[in-house]
PDB file of C-alpha atoms and ligand atoms in Angstrom:
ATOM      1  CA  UNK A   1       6.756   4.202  22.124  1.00 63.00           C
ATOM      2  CA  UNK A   2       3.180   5.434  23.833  1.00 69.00           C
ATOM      3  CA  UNK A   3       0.532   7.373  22.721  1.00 92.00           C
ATOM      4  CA  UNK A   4      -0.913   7.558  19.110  1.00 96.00           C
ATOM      5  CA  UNK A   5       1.463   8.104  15.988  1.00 97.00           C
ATOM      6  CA  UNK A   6       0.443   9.225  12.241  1.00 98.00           C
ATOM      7  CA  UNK A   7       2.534   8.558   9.733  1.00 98.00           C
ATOM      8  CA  UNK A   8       2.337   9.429   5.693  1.00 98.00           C
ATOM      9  CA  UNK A   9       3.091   7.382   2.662  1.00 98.00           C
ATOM     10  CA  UNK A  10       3.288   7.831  -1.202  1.00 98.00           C
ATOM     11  CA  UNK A  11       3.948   5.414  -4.374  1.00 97.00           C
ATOM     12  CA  UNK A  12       4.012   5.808  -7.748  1.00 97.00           C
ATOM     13  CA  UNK A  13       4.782   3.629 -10.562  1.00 96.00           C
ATOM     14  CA  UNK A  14       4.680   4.435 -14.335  1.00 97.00           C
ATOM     15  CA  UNK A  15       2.357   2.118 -16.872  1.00 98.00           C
ATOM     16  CA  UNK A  16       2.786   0.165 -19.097  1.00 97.00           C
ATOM     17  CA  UNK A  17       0.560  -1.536 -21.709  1.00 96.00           C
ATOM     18  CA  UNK A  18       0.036  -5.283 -21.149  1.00 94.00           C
ATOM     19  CA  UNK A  19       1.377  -5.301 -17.838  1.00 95.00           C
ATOM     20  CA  UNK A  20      -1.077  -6.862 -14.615  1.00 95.00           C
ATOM     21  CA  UNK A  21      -3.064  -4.071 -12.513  1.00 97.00           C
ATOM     22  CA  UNK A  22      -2.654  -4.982  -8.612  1.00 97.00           C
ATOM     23  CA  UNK A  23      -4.082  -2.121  -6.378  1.00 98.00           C
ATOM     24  CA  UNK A  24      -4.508  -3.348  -2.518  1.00 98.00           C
ATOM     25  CA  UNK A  25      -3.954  -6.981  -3.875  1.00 96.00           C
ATOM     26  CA  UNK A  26      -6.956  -7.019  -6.275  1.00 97.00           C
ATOM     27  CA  UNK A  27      -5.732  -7.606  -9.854  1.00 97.00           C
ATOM     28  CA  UNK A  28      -7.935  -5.086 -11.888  1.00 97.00           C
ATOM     29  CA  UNK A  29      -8.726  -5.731 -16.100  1.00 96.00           C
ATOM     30  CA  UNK A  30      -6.938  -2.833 -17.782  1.00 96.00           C
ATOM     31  CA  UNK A  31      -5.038  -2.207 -21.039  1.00 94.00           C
ATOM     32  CA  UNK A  32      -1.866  -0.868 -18.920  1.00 96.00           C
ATOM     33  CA  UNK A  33       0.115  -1.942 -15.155  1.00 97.00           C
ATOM     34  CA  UNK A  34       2.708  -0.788 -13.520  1.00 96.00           C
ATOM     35  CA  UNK A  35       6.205  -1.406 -14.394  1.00 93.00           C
ATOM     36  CA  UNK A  36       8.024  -2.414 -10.955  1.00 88.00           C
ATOM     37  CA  UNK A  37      10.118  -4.916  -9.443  1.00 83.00           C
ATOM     38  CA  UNK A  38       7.565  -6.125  -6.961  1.00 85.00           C
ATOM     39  CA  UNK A  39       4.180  -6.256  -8.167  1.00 90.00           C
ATOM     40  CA  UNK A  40       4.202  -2.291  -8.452  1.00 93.00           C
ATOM     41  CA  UNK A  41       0.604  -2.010  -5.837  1.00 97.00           C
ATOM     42  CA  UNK A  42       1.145   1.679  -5.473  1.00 97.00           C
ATOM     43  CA  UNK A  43      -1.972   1.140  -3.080  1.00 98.00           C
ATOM     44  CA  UNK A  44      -0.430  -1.365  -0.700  1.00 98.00           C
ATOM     45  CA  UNK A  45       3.146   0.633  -0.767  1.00 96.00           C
ATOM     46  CA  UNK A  46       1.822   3.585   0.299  1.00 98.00           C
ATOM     47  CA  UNK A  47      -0.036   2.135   3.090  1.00 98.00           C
ATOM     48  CA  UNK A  48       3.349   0.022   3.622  1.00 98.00           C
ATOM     49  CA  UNK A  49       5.128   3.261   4.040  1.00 98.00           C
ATOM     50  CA  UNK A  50       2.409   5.401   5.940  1.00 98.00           C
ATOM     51  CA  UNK A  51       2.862   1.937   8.808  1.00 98.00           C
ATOM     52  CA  UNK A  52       6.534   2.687   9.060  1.00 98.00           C
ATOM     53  CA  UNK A  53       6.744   5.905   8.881  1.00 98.00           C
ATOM     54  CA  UNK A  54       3.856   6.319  12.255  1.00 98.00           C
ATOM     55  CA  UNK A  55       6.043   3.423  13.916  1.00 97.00           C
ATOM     56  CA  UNK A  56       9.155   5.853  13.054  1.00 97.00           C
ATOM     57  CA  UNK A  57      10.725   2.458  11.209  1.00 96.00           C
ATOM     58  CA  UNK A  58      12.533   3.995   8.072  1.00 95.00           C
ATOM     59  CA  UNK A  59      10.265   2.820   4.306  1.00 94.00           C
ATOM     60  CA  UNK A  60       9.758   0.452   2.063  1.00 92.00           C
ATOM     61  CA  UNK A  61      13.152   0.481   0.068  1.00 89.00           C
ATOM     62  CA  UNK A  62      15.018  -0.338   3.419  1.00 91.00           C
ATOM     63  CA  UNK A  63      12.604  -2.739   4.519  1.00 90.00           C
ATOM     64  CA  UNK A  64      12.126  -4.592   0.879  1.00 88.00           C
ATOM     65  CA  UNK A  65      14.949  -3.174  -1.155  1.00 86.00           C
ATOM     66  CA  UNK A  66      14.749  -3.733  -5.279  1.00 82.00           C
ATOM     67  CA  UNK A  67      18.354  -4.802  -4.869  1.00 84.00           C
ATOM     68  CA  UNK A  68      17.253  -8.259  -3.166  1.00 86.00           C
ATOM     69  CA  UNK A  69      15.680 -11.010  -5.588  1.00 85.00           C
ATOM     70  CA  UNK A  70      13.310 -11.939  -2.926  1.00 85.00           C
ATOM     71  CA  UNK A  71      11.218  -9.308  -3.723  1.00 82.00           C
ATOM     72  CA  UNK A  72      11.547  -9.483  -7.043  1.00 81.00           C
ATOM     73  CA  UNK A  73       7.538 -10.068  -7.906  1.00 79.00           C
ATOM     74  CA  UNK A  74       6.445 -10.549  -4.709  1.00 85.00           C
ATOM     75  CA  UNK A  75       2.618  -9.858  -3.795  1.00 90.00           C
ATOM     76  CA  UNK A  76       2.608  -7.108  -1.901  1.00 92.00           C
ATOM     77  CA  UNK A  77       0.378  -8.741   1.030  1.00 94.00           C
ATOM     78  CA  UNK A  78       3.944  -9.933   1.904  1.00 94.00           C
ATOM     79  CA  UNK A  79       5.232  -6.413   2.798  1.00 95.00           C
ATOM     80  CA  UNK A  80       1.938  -5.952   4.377  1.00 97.00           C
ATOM     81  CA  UNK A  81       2.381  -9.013   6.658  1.00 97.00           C
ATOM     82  CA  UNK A  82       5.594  -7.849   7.611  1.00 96.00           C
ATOM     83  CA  UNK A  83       4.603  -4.874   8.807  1.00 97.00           C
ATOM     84  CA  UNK A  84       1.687  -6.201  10.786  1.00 97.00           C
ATOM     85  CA  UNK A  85       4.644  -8.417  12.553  1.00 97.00           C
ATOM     86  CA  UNK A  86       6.848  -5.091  13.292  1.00 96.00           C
ATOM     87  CA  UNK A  87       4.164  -3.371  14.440  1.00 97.00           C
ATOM     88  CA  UNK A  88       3.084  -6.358  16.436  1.00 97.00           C
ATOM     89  CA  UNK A  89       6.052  -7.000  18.479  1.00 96.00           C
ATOM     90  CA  UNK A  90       6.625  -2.846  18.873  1.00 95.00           C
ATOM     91  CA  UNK A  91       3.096  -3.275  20.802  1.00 96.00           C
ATOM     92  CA  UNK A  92       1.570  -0.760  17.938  1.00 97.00           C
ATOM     93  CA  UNK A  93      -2.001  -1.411  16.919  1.00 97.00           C
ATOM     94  CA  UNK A  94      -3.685   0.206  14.285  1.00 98.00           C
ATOM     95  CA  UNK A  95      -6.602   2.477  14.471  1.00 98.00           C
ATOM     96  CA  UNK A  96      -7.222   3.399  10.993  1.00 98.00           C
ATOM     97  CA  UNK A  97      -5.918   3.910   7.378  1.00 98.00           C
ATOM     98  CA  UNK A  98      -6.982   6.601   4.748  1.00 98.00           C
ATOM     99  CA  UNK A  99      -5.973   6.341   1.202  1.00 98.00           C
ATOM    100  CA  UNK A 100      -6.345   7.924  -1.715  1.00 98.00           C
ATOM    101  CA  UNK A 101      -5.529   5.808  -5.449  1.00 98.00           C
ATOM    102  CA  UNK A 102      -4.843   8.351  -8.278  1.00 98.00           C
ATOM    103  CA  UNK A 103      -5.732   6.652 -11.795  1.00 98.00           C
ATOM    104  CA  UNK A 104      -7.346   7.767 -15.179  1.00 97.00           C
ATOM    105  CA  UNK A 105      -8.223   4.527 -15.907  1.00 96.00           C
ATOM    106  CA  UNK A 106     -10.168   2.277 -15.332  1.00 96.00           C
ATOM    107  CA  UNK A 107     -12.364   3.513 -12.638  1.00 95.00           C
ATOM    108  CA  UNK A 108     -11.495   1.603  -9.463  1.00 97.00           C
ATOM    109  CA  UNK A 109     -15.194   2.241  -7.939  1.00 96.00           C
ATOM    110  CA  UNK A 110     -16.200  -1.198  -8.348  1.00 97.00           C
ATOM    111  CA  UNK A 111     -12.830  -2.595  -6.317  1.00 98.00           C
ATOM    112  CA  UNK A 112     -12.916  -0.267  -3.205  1.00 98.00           C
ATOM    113  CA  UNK A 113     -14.588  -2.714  -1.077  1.00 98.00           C
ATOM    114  CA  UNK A 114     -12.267  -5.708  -2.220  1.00 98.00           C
ATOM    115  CA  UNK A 115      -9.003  -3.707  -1.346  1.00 98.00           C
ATOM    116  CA  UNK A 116     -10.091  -2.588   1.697  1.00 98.00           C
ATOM    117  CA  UNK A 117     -11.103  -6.412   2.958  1.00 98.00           C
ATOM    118  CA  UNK A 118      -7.941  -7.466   1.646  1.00 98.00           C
ATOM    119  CA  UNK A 119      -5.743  -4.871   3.039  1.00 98.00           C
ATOM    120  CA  UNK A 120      -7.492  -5.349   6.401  1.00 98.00           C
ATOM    121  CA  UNK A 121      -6.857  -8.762   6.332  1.00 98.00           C
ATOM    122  CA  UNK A 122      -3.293  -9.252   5.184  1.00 98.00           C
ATOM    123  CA  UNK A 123      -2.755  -6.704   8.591  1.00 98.00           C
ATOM    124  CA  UNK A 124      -5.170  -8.376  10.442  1.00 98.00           C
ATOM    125  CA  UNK A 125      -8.071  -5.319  11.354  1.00 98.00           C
ATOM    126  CA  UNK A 126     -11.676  -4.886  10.073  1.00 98.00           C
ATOM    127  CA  UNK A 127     -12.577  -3.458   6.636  1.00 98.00           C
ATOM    128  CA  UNK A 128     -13.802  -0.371   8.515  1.00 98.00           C
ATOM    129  CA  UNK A 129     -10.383   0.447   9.188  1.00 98.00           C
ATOM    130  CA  UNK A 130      -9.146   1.185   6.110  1.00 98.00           C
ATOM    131  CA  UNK A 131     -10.306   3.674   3.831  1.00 98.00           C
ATOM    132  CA  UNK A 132      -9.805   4.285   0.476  1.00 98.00           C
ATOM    133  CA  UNK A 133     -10.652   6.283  -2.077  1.00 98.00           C
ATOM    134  CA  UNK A 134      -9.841   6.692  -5.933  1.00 98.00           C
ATOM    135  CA  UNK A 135      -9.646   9.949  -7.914  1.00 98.00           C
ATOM    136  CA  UNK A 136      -8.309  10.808 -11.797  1.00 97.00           C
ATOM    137  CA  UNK A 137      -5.449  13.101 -12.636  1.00 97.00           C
ATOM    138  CA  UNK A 138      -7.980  14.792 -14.925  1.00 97.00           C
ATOM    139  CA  UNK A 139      -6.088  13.720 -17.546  1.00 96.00           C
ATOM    140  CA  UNK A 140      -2.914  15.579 -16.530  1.00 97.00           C
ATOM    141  CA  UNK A 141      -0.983  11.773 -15.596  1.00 96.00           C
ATOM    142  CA  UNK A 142      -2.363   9.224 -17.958  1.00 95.00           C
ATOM    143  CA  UNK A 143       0.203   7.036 -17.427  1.00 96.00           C
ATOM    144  CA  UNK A 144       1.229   7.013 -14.070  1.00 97.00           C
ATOM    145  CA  UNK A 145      -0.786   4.959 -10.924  1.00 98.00           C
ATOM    146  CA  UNK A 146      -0.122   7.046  -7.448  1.00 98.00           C
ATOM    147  CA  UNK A 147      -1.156   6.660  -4.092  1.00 98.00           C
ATOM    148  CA  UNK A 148      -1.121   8.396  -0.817  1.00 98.00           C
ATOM    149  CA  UNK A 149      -1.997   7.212   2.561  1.00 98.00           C
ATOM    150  CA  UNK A 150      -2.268   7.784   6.001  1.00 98.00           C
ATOM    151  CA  UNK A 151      -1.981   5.917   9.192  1.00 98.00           C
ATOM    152  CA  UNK A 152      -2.738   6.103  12.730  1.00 98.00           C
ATOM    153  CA  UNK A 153      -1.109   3.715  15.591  1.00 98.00           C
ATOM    154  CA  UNK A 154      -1.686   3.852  19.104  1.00 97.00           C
ATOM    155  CA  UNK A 155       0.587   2.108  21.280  1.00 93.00           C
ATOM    156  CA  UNK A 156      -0.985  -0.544  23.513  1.00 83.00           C
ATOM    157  CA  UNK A 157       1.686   0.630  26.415  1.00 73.00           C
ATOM    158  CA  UNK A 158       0.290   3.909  26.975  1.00 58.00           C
TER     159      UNK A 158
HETATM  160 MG1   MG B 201       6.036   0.934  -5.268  1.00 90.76          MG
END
């Protein structure tokens, strides 16, 4: 693989009340989380996917399928990791990440900077790699947590 590669990624999980908030590994107070088999980080999934799908590696449900009890509450800086490795041993680096949270509430303005450290940790870049960004539905999903994201590899071979 040479040259640079984009590649796109989307989650969504629907929410529930008394379930645990995890967006890009921080665990955020709110009335309502995400029901899921993993930990349900749309955040991290989405970035998960955008990875595989620049590094043309097929998404998350192949990688971590729902169907395997390894997963089965996993943190999601494990699918993270993993990725880092794939990418790692395809000689892909990572030149940024943009994403974008969708949630009515609460307002995730106070945890940007946490979730991008720890997404730039579990795959191993700087903070100023990875972007993100949190908007509402304006009311027209209160009770759904999305995320899209964006990523850009360059190949170290080229
Ligand atoms: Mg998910």
């Amino acid at each position: 693989m040479t040259g640079m590669r984009c590649g796109i990624g989307y989650d969504t999980h629907r929410l529930e009340a008394g379930r645990k908030l995890v967006l890009g590994g921080v665990e955020i107070p709110s009335p309502r989380g995400p029901v899921s088999y993993s930990d349900g980080d749309v955040l991290s999934h989405a970035i998960v996917d955008a990875l595989l799908g620049a590094a043309n590696l097929g998404d998350i449900g192949r990688h971590f399928p729902d169907s395997d009890p390894r997963w089965k509450g996993v943190s999601s800086r494990v699918f993270l990791e993993e990725v880092r490795q794939q990418l790692a041993t395809r000689g892909l680096r990572i030149v940024n990440i943009d994403a974008v949270v969708v949630l009515d509430e609460p307002r995730l303005t106070p945890h940007i900077a946490a979730m991008s450290k720890n997404i730039a940790t579990a795959l191993g870049i700087e903070p100023a790699q990875v972007s993100v960004k949190a908007k509402t539905s304006e009311g027209t999903s209160p009770m759904l947590a999305s995320a899209h994201a964006v990523a850009l590899l360059a190949s170290e071979n080229s």
